PDB file of C-alpha atoms in Angstrom:
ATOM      1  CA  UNK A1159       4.474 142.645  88.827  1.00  0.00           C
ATOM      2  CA  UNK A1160       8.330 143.825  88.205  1.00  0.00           C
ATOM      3  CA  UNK A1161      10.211 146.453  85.889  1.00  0.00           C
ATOM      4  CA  UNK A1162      10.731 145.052  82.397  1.00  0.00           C
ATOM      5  CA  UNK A1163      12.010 147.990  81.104  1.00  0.00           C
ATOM      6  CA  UNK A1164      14.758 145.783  79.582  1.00  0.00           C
ATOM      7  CA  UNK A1165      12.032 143.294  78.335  1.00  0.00           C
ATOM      8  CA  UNK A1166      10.567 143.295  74.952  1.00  0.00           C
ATOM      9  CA  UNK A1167       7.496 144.906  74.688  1.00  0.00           C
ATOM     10  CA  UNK A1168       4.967 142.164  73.312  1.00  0.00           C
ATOM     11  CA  UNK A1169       1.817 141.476  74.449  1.00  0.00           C
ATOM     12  CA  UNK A1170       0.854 137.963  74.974  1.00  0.00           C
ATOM     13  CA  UNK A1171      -0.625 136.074  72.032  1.00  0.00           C
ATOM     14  CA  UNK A1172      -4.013 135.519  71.196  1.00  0.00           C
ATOM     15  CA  UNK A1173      -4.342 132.291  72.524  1.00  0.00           C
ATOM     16  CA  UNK A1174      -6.755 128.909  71.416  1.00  0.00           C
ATOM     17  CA  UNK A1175     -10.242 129.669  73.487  1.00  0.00           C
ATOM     18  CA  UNK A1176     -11.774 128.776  76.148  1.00  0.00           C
ATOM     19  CA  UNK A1177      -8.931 129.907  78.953  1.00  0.00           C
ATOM     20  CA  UNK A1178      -9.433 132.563  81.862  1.00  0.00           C
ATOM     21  CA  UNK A1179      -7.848 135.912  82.438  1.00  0.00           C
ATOM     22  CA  UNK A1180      -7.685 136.949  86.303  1.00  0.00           C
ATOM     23  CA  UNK A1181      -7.403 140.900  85.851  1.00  0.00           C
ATOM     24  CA  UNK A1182      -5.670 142.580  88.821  1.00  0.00           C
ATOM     25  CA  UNK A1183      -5.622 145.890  88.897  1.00  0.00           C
ATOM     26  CA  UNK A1184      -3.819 147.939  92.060  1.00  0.00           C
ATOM     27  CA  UNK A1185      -2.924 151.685  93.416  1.00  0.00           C
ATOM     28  CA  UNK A1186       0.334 150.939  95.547  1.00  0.00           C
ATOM     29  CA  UNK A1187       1.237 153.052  98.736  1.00  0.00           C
ATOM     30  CA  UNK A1188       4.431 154.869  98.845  1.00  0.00           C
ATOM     31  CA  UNK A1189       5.839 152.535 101.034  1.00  0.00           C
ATOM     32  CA  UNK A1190       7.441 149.431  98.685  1.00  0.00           C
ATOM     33  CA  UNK A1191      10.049 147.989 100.436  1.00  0.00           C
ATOM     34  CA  UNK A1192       9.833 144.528  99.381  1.00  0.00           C
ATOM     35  CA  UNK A1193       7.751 144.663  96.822  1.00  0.00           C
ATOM     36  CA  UNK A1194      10.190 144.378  93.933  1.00  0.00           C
ATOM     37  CA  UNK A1195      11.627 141.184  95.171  1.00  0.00           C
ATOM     38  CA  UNK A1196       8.010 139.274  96.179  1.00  0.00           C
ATOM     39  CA  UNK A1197       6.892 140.616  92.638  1.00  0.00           C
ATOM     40  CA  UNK A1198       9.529 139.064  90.986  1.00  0.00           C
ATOM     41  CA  UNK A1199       9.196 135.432  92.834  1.00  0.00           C
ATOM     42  CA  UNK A1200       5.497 135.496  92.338  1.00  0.00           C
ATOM     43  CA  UNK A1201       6.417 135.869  88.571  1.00  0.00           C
ATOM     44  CA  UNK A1202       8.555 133.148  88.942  1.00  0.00           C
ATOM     45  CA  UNK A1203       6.340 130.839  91.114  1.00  0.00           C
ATOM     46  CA  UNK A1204       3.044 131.302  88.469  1.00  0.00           C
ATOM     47  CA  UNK A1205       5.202 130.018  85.875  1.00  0.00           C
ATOM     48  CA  UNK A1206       5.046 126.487  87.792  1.00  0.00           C
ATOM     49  CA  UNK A1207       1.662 126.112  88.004  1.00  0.00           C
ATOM     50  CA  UNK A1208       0.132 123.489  85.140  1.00  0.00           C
ATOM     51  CA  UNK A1209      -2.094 125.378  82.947  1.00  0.00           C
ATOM     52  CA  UNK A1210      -0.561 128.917  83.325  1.00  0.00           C
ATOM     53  CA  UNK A1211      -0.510 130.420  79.963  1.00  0.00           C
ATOM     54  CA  UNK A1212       1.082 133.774  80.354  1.00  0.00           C
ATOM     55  CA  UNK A1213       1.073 137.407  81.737  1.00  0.00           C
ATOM     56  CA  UNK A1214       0.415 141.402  80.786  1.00  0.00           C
ATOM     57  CA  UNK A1215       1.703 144.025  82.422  1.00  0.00           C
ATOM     58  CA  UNK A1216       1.066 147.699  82.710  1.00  0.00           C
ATOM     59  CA  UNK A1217       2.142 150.392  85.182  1.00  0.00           C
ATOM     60  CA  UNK A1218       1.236 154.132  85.160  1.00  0.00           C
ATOM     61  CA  UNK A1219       3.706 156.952  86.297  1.00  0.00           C
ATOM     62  CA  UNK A1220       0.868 157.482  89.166  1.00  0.00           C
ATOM     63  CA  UNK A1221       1.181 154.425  90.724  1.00  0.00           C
ATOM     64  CA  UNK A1222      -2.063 152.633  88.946  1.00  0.00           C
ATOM     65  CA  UNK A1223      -0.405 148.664  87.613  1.00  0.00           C
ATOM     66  CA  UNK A1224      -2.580 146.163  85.840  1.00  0.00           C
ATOM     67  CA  UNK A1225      -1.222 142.805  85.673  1.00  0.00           C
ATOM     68  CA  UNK A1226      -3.902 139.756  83.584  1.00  0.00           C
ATOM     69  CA  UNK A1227      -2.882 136.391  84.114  1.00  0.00           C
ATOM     70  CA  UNK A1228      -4.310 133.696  81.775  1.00  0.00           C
ATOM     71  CA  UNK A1229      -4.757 130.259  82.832  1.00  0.00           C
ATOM     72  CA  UNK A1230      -6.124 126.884  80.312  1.00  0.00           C
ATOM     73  CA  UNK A1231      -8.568 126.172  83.026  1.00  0.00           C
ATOM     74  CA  UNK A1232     -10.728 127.018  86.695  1.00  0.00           C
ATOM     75  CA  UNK A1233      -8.377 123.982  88.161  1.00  0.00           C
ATOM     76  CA  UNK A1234      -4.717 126.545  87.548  1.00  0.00           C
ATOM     77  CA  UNK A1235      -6.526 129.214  88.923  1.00  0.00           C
ATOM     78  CA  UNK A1236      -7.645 127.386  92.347  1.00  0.00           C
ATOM     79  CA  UNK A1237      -4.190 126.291  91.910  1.00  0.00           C
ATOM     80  CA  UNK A1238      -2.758 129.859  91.851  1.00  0.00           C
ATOM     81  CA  UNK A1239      -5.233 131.479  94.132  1.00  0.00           C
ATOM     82  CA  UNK A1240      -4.613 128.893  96.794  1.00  0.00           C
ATOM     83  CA  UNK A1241      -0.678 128.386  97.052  1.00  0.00           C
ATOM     84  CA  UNK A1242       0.631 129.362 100.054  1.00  0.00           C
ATOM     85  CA  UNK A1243       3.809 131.253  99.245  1.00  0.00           C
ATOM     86  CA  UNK A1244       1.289 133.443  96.919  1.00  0.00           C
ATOM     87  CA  UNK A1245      -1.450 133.476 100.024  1.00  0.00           C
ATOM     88  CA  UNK A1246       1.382 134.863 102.127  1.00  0.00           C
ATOM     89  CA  UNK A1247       2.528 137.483  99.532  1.00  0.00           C
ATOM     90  CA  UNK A1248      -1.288 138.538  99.443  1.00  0.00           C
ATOM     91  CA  UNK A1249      -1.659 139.259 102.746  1.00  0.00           C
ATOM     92  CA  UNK A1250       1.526 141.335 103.143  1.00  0.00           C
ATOM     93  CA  UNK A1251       0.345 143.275  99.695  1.00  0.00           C
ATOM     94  CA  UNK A1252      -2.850 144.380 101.977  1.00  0.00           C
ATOM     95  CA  UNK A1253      -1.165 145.059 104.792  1.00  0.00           C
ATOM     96  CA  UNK A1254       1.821 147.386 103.183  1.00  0.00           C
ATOM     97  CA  UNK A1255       1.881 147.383  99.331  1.00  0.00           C
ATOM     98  CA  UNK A1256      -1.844 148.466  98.346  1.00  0.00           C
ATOM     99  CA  UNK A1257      -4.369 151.205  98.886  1.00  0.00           C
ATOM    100  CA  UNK A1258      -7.089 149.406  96.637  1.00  0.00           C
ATOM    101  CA  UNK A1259      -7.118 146.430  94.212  1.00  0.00           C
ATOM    102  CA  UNK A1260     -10.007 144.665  92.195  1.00  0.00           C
ATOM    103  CA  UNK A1261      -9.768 141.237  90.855  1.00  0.00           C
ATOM    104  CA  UNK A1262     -11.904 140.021  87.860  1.00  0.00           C
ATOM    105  CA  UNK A1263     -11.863 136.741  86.624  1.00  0.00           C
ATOM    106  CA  UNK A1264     -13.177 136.144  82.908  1.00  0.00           C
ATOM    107  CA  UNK A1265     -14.010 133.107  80.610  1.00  0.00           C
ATOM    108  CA  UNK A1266     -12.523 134.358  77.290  1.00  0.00           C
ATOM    109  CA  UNK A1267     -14.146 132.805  74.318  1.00  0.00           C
ATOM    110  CA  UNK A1268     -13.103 135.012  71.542  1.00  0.00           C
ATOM    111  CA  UNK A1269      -9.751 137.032  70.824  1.00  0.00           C
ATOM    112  CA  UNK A1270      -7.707 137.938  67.711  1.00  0.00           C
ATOM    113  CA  UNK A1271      -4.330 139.637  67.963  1.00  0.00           C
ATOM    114  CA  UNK A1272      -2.133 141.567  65.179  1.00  0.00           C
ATOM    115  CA  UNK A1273       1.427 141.934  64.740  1.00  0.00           C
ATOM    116  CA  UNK A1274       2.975 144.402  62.372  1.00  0.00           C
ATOM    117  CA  UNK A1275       4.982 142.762  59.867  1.00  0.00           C
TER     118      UNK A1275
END
């Protein structure tokens, strides 16, 4: 959702299956005023919601981002999905801050990760 250029690059870990990934994937308009700021509270305000694992993040140079949220469980996604400060930031996100966006929501029952020693 924000800039972490300053953040360590780490993907999150392969977490304990079953959990959910919502994967959403957006072209932004040239018009972002705002956005940083409502980015950076929705980052903020996910973090609160029981059940919210942890976030990836990728942004191309032509405007293409990709952000997967995982959640334990259906119940922190309803959760997520239907809080009203998020509801609000939606709607503004169609109106000014997106040309197109898909949202797919997956069980995940299988993952391994690596890290380089």
């Amino acid at each position: 959702m924000t800039n972490h250029s300053k953040a360590p690059v780490t993907p999150v870990e392969a977490l304990e299956p079953p959990y959910y990934a919502a994967v959403f994937t957006a072209v932004r308009t040239q018009d972002q005023s705002g956005y940083s700021e409502t980015a950076a509270r929705m980052e903020d305000l996910v973090k609160d919601v029981p059940g919210f694992l942890g976030m990836d993040q990728a942004h191309t140079p032509g405007g293409l981002s990709i952000t997967v949220g995982y959640f334990r469980d259906v119940d922190a996604l309803t959760e997520w999905r239907t809080n009203a400060e998020h509801r609000a930031a939606q709607k503004r996100g169609q109106a000014e801050w997106y040309e197109s966006y898909t949202l797919h929501i997956a069980k995940v029952e299988r993952n391994h990760g690596f890290t380089r020693a």
